[in-house]
PDB file of C-alpha atoms and ligand atoms in Angstrom:
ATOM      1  CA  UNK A  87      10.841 -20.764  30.747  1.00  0.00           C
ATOM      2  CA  UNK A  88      12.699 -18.889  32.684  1.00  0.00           C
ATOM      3  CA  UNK A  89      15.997 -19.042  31.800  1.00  0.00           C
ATOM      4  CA  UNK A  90      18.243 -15.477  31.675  1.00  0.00           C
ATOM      5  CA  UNK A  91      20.824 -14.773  33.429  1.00  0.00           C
ATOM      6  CA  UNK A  92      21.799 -11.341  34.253  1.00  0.00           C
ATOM      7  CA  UNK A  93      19.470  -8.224  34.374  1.00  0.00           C
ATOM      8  CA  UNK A  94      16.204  -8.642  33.825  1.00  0.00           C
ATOM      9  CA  UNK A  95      15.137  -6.496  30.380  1.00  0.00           C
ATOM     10  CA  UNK A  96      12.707  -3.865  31.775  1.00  0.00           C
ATOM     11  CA  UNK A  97       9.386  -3.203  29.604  1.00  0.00           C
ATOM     12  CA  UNK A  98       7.011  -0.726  29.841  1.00  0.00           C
ATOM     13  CA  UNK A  99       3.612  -1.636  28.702  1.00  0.00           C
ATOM     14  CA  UNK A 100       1.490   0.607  27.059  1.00  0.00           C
ATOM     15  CA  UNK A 101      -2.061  -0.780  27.200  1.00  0.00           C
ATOM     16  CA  UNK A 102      -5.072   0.032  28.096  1.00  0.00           C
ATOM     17  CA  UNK A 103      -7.656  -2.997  27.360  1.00  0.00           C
ATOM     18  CA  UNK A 104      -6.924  -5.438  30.746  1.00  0.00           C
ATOM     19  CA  UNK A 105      -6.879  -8.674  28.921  1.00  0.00           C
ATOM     20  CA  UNK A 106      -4.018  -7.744  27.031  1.00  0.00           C
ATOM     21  CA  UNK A 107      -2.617  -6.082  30.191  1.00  0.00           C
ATOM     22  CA  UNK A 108      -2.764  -9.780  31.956  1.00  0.00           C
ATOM     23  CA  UNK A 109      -1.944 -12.104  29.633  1.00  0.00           C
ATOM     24  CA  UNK A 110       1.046  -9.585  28.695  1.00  0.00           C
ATOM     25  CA  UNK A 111       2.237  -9.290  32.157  1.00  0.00           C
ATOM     26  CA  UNK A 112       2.369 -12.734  32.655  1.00  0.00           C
ATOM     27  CA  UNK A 113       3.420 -14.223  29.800  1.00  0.00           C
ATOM     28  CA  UNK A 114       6.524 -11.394  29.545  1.00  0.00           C
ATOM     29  CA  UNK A 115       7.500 -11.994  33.050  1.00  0.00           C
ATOM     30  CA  UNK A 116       7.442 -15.829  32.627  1.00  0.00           C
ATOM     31  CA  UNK A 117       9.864 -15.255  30.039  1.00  0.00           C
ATOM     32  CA  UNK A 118      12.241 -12.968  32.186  1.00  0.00           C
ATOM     33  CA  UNK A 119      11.493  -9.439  31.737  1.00  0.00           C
ATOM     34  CA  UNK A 120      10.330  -6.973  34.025  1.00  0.00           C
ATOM     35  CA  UNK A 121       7.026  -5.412  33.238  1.00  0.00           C
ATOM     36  CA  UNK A 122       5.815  -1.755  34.296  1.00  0.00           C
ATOM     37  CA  UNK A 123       2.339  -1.140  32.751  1.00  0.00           C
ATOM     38  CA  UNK A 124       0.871   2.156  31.867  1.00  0.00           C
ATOM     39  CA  UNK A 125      -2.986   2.692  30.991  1.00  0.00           C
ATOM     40  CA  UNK A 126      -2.750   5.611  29.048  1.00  0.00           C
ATOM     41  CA  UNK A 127      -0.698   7.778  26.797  1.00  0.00           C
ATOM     42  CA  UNK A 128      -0.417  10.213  29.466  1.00  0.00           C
ATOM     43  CA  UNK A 129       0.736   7.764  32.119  1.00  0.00           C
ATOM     44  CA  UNK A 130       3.137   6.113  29.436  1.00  0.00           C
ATOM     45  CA  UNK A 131       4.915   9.333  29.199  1.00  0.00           C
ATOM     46  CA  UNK A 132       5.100  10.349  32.531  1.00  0.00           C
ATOM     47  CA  UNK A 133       6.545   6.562  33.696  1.00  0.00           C
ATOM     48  CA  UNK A 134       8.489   6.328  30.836  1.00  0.00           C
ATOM     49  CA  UNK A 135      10.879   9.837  31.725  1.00  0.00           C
ATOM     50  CA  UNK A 136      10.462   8.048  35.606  1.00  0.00           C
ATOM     51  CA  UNK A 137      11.966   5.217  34.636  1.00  0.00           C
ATOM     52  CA  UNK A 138      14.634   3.198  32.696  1.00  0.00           C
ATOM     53  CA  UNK A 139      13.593   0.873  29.969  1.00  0.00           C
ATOM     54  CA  UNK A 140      14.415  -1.346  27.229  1.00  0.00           C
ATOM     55  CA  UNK A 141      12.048  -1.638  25.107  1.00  0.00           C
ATOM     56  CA  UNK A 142       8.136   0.084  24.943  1.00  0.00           C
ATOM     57  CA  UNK A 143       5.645  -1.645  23.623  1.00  0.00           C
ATOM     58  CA  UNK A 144       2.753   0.762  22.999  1.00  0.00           C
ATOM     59  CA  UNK A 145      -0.584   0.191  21.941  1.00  0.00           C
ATOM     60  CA  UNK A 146      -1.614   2.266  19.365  1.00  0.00           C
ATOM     61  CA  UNK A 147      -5.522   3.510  20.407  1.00  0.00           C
ATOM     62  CA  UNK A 148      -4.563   4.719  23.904  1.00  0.00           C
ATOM     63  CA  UNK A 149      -7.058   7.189  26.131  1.00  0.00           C
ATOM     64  CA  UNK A 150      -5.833  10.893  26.766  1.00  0.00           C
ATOM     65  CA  UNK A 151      -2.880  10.851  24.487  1.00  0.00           C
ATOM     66  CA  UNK A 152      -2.278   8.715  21.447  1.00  0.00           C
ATOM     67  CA  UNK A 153       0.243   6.310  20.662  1.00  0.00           C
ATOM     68  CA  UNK A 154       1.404   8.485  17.820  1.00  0.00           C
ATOM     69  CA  UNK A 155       2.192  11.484  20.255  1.00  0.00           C
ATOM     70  CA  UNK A 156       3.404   8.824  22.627  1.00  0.00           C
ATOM     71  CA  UNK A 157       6.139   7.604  20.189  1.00  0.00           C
ATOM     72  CA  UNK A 158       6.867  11.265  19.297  1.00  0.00           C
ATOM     73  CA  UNK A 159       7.437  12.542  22.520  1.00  0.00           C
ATOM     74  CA  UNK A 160      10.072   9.569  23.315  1.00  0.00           C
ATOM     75  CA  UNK A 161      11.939   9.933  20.287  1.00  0.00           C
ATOM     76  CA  UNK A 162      12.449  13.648  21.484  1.00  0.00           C
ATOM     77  CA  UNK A 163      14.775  12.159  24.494  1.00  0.00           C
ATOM     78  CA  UNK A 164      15.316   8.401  23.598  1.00  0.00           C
ATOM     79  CA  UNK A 165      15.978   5.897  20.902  1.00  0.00           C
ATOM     80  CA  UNK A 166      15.031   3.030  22.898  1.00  0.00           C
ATOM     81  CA  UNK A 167      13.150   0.245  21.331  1.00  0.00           C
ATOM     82  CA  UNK A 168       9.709   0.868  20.565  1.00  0.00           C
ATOM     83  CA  UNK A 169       7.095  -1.751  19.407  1.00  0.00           C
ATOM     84  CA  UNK A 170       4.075  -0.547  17.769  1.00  0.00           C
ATOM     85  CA  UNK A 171       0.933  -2.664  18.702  1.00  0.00           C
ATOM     86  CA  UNK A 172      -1.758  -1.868  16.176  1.00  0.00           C
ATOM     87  CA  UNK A 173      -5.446  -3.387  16.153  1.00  0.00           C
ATOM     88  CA  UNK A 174      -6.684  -4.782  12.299  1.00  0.00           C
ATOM     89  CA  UNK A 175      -7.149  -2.367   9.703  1.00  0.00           C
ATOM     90  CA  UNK A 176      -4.690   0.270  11.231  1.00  0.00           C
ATOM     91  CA  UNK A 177      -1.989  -0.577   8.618  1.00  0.00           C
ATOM     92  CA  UNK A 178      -2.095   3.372   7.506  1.00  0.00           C
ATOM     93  CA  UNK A 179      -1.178   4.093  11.274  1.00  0.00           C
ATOM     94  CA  UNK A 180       1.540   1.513  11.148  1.00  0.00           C
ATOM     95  CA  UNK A 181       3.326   3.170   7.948  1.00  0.00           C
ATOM     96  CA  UNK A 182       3.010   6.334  10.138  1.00  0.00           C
ATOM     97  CA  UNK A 183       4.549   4.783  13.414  1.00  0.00           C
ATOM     98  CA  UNK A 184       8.124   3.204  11.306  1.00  0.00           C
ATOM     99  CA  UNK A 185       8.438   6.953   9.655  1.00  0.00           C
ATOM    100  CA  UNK A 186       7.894   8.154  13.482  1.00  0.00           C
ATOM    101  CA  UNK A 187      11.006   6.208  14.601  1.00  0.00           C
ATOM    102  CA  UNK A 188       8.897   2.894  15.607  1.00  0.00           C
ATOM    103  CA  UNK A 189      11.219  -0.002  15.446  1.00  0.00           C
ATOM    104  CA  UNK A 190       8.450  -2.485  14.442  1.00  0.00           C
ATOM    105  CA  UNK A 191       5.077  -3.250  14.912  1.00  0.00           C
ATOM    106  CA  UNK A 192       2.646  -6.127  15.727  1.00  0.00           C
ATOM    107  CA  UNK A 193      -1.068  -6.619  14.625  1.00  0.00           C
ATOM    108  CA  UNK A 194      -3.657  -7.811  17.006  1.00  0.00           C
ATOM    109  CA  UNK A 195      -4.572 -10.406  17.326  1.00  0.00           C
ATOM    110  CA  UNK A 196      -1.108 -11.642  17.770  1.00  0.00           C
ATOM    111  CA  UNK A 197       0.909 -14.422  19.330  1.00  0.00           C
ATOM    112  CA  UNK A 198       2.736 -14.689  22.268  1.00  0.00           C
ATOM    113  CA  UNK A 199       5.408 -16.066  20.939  1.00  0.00           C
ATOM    114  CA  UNK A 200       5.661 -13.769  17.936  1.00  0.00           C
ATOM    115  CA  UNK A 201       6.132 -10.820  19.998  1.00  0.00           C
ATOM    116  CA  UNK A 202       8.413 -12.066  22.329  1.00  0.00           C
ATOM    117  CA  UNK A 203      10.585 -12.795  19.222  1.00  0.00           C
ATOM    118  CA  UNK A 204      10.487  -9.476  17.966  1.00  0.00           C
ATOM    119  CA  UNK A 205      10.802  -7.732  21.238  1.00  0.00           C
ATOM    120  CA  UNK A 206      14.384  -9.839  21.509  1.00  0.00           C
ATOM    121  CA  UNK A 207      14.968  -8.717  17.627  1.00  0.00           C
ATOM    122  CA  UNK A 208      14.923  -5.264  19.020  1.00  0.00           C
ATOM    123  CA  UNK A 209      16.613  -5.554  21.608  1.00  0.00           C
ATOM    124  CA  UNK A 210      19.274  -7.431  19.893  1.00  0.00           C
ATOM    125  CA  UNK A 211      19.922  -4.631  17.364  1.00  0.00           C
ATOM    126  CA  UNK A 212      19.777  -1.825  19.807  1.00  0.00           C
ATOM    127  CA  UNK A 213      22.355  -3.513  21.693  1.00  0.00           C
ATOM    128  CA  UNK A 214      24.040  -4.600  18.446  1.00  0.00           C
ATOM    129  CA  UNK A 215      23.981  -0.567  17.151  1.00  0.00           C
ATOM    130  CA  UNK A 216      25.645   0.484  20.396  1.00  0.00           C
ATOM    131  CA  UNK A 217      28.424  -1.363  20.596  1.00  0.00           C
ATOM    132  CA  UNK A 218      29.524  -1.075  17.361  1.00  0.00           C
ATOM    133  CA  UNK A 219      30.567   2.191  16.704  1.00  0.00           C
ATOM    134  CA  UNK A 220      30.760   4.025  13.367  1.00  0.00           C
ATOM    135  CA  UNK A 221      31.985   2.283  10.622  1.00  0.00           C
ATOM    136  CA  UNK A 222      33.544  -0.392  12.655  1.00  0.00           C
ATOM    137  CA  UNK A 223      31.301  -2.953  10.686  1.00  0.00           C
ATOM    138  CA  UNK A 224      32.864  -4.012   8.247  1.00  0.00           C
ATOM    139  CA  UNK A 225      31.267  -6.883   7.200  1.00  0.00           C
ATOM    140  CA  UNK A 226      27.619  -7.261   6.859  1.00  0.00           C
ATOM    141  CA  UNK A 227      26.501 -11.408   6.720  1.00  0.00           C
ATOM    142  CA  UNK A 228      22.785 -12.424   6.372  1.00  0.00           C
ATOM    143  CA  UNK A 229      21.443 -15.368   5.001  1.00  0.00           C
ATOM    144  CA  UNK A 230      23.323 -16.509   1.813  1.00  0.00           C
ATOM    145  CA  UNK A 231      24.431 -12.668   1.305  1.00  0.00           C
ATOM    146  CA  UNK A 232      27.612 -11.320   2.635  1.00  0.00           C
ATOM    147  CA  UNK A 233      28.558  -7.581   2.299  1.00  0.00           C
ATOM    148  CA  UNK A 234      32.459  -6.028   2.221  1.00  0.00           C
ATOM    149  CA  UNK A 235      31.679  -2.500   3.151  1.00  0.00           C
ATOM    150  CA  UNK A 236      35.763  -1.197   2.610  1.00  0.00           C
ATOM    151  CA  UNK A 237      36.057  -3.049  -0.819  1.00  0.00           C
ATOM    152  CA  UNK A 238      32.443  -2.374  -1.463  1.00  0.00           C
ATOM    153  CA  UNK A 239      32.197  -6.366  -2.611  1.00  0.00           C
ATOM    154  CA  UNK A 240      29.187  -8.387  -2.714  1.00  0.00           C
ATOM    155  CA  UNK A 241      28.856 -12.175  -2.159  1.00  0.00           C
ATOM    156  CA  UNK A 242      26.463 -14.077  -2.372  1.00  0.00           C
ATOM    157  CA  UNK A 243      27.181 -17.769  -1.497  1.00  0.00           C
ATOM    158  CA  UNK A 244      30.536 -17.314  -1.687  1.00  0.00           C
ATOM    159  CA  UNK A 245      30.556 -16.402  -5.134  1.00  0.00           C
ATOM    160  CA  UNK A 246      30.988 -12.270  -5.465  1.00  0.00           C
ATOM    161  CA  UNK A 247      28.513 -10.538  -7.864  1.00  0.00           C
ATOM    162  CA  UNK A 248      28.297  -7.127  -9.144  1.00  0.00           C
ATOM    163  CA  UNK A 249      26.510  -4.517  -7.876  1.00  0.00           C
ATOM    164  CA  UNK A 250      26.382  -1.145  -8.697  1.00  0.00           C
ATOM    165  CA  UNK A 251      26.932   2.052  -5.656  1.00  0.00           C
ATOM    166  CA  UNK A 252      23.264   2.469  -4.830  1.00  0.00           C
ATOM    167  CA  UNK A 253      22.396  -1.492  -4.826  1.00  0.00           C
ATOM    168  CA  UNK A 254      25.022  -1.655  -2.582  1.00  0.00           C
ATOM    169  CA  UNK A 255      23.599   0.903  -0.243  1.00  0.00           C
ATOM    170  CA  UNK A 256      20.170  -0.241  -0.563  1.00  0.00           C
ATOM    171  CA  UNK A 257      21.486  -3.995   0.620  1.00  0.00           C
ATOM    172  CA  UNK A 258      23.290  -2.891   3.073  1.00  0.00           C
ATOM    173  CA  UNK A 259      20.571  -0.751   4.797  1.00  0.00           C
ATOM    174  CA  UNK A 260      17.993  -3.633   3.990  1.00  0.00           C
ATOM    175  CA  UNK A 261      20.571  -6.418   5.852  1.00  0.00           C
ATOM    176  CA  UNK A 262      21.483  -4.072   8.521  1.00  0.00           C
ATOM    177  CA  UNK A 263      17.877  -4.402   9.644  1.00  0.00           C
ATOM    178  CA  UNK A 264      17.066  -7.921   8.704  1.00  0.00           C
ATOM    179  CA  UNK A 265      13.564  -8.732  10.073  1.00  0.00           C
ATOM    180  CA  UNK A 266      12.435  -5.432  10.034  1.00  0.00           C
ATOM    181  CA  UNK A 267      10.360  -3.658   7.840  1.00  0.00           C
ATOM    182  CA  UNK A 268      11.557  -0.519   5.924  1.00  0.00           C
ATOM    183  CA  UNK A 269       9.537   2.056   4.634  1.00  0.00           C
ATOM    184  CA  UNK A 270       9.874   2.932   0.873  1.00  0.00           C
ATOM    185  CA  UNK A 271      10.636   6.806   2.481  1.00  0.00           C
ATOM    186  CA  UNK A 272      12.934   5.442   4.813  1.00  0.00           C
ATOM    187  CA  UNK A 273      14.862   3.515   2.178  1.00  0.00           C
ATOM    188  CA  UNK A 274      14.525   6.389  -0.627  1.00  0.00           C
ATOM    189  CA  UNK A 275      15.985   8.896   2.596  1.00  0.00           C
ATOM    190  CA  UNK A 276      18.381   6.756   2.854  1.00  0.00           C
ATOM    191  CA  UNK A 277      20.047   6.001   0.036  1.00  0.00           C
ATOM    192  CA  UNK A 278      19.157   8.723  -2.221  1.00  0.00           C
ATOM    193  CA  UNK A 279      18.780  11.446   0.179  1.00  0.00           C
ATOM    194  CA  UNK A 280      16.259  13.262   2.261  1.00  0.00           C
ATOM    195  CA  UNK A 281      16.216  15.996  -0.866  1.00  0.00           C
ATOM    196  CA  UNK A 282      15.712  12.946  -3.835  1.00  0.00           C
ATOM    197  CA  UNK A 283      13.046  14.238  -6.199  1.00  0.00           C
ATOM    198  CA  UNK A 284      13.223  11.572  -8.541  1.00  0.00           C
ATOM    199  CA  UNK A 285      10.890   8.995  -9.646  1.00  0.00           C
ATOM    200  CA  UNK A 286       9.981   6.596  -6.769  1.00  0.00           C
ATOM    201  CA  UNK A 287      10.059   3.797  -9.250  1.00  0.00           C
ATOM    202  CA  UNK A 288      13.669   3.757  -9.056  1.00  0.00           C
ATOM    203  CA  UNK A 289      13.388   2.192  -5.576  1.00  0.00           C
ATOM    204  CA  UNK A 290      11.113  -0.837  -7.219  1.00  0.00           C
ATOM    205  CA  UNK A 291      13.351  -0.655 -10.342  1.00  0.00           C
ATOM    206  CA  UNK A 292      16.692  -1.502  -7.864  1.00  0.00           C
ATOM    207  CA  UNK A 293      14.876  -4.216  -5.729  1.00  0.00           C
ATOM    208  CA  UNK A 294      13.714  -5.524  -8.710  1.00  0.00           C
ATOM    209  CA  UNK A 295      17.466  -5.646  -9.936  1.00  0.00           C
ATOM    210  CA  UNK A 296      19.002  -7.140  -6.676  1.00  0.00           C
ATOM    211  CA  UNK A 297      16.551  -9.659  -6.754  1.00  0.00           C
ATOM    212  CA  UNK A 298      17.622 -11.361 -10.408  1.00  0.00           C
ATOM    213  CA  UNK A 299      21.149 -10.722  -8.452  1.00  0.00           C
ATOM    214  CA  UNK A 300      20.418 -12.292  -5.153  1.00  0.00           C
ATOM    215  CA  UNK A 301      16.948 -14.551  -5.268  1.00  0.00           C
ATOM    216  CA  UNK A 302      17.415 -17.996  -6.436  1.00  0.00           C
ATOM    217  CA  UNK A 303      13.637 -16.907  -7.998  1.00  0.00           C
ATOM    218  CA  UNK A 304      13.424 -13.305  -8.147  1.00  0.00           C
ATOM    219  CA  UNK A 305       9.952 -13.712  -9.197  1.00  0.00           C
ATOM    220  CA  UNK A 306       9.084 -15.713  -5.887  1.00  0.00           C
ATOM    221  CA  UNK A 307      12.048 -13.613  -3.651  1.00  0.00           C
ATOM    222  CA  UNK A 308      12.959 -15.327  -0.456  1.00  0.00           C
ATOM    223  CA  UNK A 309      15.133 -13.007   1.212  1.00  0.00           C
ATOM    224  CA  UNK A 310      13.745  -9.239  -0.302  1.00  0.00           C
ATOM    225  CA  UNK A 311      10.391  -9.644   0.735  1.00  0.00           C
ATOM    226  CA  UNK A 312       7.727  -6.625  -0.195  1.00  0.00           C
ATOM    227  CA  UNK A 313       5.612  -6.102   3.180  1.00  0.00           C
ATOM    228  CA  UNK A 314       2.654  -5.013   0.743  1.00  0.00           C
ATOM    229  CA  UNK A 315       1.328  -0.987   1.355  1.00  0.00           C
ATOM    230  CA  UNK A 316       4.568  -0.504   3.649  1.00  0.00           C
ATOM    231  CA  UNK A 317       7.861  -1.160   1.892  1.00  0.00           C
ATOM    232  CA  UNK A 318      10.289  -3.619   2.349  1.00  0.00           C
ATOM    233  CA  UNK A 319      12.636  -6.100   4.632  1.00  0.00           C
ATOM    234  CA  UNK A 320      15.241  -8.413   4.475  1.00  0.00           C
ATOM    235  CA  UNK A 321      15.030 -12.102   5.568  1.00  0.00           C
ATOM    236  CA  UNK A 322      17.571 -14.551   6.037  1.00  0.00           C
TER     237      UNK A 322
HETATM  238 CA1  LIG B 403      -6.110   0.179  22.911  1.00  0.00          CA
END
């Protein structure tokens, strides 16, 4: 399945148990990117300031250095795409990696398929992000929601609802990463400010709200999901 035109996305590998190594390398390269592997945190750093990449995907139980100091020391110099690969039962680690500046992350055992999807996700909205520069997006559209960021208007198939300064904030960070999972501190940063020392109920108490506004069944949502012990994302 080889398909892509143009330049081959370039992916370092950070993995250290060789069956993943193979069946990575070859299934990634099948699908058109160009795979550097590293064994080790140490190595991933030192190929990762050698080289240029796209997108890391990093394993998070590495020998020498850990994938947490990994991640930290390339988000000193780079905000390229990082995948978190975590083994079962790491979920703690995984909350850890999205506040460390992890784009997403992937549980083992995983599928192919799955991660090559979210490796393109990524990459899509890194490529998306720097293009568009600062507040040049005006209009925010996923799924049945569309957002008016000038007029501050909501829609939501077609019809326009009301939402209140904060909802509005909180949907528009939640669309602008649709797929992805936000952390509860990442949202509350966000839209309430690094300094909010408030109640974190009044996150839960404004999904809960845009749900009734936006869910056909708030009670069953479709499109605010809760990623359970994490936070939450947006699906279309
Ligand atoms: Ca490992």
């Amino acid at each position: 399945m080889s398909t892509h035109d143009g330049p081959k996305h370039r992916v370092l590998l950070v993995e250290d148990e060789e069956s993943f190594i193979d069946a990575l390398t070859i299934g990634l390269d099948r699908d058109g990117f160009d795979v550097t592997v590293a064994r080790d945190g140490q190595e991933a750093v030192e190929k990762f300031s050698a080289g240029a990449f796209d997108v890391v995907l990093l394993d998070l139980m590495l020998p020498k250095v850990s994938g947490l100091d990994v991640c930290r020391t390339i988000r000193q110099s780079s905000d390229v795409p990082i995948i978190v690969v975590s083994a079962k039962g790491e979920e703690v680690d995984a909350v850890v990696m999205l506040e460390m500046g992890a784009d997403d992350y992937v549980t083992k055992p995983y599928r192919l398929r799955e991660l090559i999807a979210r490796i393109r996700a990524v990459l899509r909205r890194h490529d998306h992000a720097r293009e568009t520069p600062d507040g040049a997006m005006a209009v925010t559209e996923v799924g049945p929601v569309r957002l008016e960021a000038d007029t501050r208007r909501c829609y939501v198939q077609g019809r326009e609802i009301k939402v209140r300064k904060k909802e509005f904030a909180l949907l528009e960070m939640l669309m602008s990463n649709a797929g992805r999972v936000l952390t509860r501190e990442q949202l509350i940063d966000r839209v309430w400010g690094s300094d909010y020392v408030g109640d974190t109920k009044t996150l839960d108490v404004h999904i809960k709200r845009l749900r009734t506004l936006i869910e056909e069944k708030p009670k069953d949502p479709k499109h605010i999901t809760t990623v359970r012990g994490v936070g939450y994302r947006f699906d279309a």
